[in-house]
XYZ file of C-alpha atoms in Angstrom:
224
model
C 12.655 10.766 -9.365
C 9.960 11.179 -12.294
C 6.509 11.502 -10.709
C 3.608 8.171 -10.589
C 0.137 7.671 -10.154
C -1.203 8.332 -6.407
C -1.776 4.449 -4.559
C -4.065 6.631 -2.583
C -7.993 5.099 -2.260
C -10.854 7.274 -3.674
C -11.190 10.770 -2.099
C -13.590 11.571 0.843
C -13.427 14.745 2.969
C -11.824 17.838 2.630
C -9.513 18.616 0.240
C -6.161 17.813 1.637
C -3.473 20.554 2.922
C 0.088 20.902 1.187
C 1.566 19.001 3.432
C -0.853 16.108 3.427
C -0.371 16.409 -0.797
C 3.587 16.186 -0.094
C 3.582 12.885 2.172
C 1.154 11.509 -0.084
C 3.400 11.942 -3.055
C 6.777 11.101 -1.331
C 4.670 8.255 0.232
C 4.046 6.170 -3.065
C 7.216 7.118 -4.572
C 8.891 5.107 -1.605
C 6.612 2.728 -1.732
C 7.012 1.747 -5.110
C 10.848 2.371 -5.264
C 10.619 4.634 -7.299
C 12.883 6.591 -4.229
C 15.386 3.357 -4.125
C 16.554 2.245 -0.688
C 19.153 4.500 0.592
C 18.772 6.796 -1.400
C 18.840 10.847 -0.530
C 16.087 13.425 -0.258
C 16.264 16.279 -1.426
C 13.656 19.207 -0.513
C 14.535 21.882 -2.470
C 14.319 19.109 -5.203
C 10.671 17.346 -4.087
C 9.189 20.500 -3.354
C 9.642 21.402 -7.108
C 8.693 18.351 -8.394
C 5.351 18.226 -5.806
C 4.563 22.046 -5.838
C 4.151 22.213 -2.641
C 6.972 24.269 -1.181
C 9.743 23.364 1.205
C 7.902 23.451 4.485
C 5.154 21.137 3.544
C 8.035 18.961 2.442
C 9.588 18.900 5.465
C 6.695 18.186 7.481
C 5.725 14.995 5.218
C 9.452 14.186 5.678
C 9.024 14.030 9.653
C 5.550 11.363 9.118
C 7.686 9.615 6.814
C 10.269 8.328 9.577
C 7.397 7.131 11.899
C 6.379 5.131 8.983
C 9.634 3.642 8.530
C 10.245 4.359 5.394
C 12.726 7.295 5.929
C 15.494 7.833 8.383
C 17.004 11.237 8.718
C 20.678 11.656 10.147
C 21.649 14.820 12.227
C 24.171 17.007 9.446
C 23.812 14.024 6.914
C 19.956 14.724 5.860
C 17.068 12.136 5.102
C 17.570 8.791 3.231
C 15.238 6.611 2.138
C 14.679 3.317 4.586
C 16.408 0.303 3.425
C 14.207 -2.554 2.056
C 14.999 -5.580 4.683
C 13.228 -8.803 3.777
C 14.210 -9.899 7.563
C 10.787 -7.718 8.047
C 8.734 -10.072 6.303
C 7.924 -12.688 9.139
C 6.793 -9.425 11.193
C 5.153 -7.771 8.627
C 3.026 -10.914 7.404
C 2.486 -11.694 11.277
C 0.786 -8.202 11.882
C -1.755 -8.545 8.683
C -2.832 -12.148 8.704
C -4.645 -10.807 12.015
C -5.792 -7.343 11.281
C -6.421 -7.659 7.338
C -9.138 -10.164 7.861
C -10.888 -8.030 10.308
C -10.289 -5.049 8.395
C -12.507 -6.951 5.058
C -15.414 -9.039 8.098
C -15.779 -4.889 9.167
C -15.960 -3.666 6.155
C -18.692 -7.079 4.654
C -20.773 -5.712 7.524
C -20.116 -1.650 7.750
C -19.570 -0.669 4.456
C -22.574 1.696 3.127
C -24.448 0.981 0.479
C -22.202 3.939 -1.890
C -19.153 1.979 -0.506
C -20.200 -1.078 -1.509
C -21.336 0.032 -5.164
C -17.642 1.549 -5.457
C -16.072 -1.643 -4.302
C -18.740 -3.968 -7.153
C -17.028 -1.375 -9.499
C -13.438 -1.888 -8.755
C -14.026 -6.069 -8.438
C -15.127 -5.585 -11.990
C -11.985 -3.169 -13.390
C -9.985 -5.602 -11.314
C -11.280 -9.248 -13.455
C -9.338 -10.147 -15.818
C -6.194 -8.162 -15.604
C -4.049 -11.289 -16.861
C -5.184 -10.487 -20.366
C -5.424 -5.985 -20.043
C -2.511 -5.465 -17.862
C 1.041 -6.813 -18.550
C 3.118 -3.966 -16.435
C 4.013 -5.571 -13.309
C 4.497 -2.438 -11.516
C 0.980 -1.140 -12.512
C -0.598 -4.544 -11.419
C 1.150 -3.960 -7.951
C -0.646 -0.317 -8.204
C -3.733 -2.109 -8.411
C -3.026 -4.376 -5.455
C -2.568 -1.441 -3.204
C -5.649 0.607 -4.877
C -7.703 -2.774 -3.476
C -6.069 -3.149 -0.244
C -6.632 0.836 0.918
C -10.287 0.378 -0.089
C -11.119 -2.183 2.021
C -9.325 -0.842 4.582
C -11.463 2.588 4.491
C -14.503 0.514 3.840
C -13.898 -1.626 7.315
C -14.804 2.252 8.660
C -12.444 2.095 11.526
C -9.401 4.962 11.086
C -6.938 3.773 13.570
C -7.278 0.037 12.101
C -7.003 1.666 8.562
C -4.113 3.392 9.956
C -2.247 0.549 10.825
C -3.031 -1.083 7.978
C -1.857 0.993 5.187
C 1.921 1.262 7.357
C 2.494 -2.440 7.093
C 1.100 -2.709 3.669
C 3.123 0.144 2.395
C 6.250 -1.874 4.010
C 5.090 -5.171 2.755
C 4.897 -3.637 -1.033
C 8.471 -2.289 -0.874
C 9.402 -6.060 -0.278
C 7.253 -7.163 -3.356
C 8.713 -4.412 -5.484
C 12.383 -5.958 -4.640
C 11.116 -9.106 -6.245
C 8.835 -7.856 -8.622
C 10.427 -9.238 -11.837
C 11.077 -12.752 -9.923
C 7.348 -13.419 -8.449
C 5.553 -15.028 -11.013
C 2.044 -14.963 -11.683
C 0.965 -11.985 -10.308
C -1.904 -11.062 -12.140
C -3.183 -13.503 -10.483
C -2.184 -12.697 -6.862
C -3.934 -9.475 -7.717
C -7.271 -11.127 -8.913
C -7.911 -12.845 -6.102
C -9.277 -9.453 -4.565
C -12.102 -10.304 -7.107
C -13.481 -12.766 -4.734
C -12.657 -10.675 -1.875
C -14.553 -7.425 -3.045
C -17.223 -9.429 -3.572
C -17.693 -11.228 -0.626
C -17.610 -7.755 1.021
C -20.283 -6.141 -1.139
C -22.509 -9.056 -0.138
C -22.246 -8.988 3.078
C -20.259 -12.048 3.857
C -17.823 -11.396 6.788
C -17.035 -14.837 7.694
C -15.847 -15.419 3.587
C -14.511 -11.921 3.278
C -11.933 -12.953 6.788
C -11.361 -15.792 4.746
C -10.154 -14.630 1.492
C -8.201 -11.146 2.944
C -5.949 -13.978 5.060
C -5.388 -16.890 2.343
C -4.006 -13.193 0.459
C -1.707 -12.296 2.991
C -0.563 -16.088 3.285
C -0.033 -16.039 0.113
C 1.731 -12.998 -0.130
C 4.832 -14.111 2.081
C 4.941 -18.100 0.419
C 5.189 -15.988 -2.648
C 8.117 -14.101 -1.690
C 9.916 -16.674 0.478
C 9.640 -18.938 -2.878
C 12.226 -16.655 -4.635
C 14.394 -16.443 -2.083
């Protein structure tokens, strides 16, 4: 399990504790499948790779089964969650009604720092077709937008929420990664999106954050 970039959004607050450093870590790895489905977890083996020591590892390990995306089995130890695209319809049904609010919140809370940051990543983010060929990265960058937004919408519980099902809703994309075509352009339509929020335009912003998620699941259910 070699180690990746952090999907994490842009640091605020205090500097987080080992342990928070060790779910974050193990977090993205399952995420991205990078940990494949069913697969084992070591700590003795994470800790070394994280530096974080076992105990931190083991306490990530616990936050990681009420995200779903480990199961641990009494004398067997702690797998990684199986990828089930049956989760899909629930998934998709969850976001199309709390992504949109998440981006109107964050078109009308955002502060005026926030919103600079967010005209700054709708800029890196134009244009990826032709800078970025790596699908995996460009699905990096799709999760990069998604958490901003979602701290942006200022609201922790809903950001909460959010980041879950979009953590379980990426696993399903990177299980059909090399089959979904064109998604460069799935990714650039945050463009719009990030936009809209920096202006100010809740209404548009609802808009755009549900055609995404729509899109999202015709996407996948495409290759099926």
């Amino acid at each position: 399990m070699s180690a990746a970039p952090a999907l994490s959004a842009s640091p605020q607050g205090p500097p987080p504790s080992l342990a928070d450093r060790a779910y974050v870590g193990i977090r993205d790895r399952l995420v991205m499948l990078d940990i494949r489905p069913g697969e084992p977890l070591n700590d003795d083996v994470l800790a070394q790779e994280l530096g974080t020591g076992r105990t931190p590892v083991r306490e990530a390990l616990k936050r990681l089964e009420g995200d779903r995306l480990v199961v641990a089995y009494p004398r067997r130890g702690t797998f990684a969650t199986a990828v089930d695209i049956t989760d899909l319809a629930h998934i998709s049904e969850i976001r199309a009604e709390l992504e949109p609010l998440a981006a109107s919140r964050a078109a009308r809370n955002a502060t005026q720092a926030c919103r600079e940051h967010l005209s700054g990543l709708a800029r890196d983010t134009t244009g990826l077709q032709a800078r970025v060929t790596d699908r995996r990265e460009l699905l990096r960058r799709d999760v990069q937008v998604h958490r901003e937004v979602y701290r942006a919408a200022g609201n922790p519980h809903l950001e909460d929420i959010l980041v879950r099902q979009d953590n379980l809703a990426t696993r399903i994309w990177c299980l059909f990664l090399d089959r979904i075509p064109a998604v460069a352009g799935h990714v650039e339509e945050h463009v719009a999106l990030l936009e809209a929020i920096v202006e100010g335009e809740a209404e548009r912003a609802a808009r755009l954050a549900l055609e995404h998620v729509v899109g999202f699941e015709r996407a996948v259910r495409a290759v099926l």
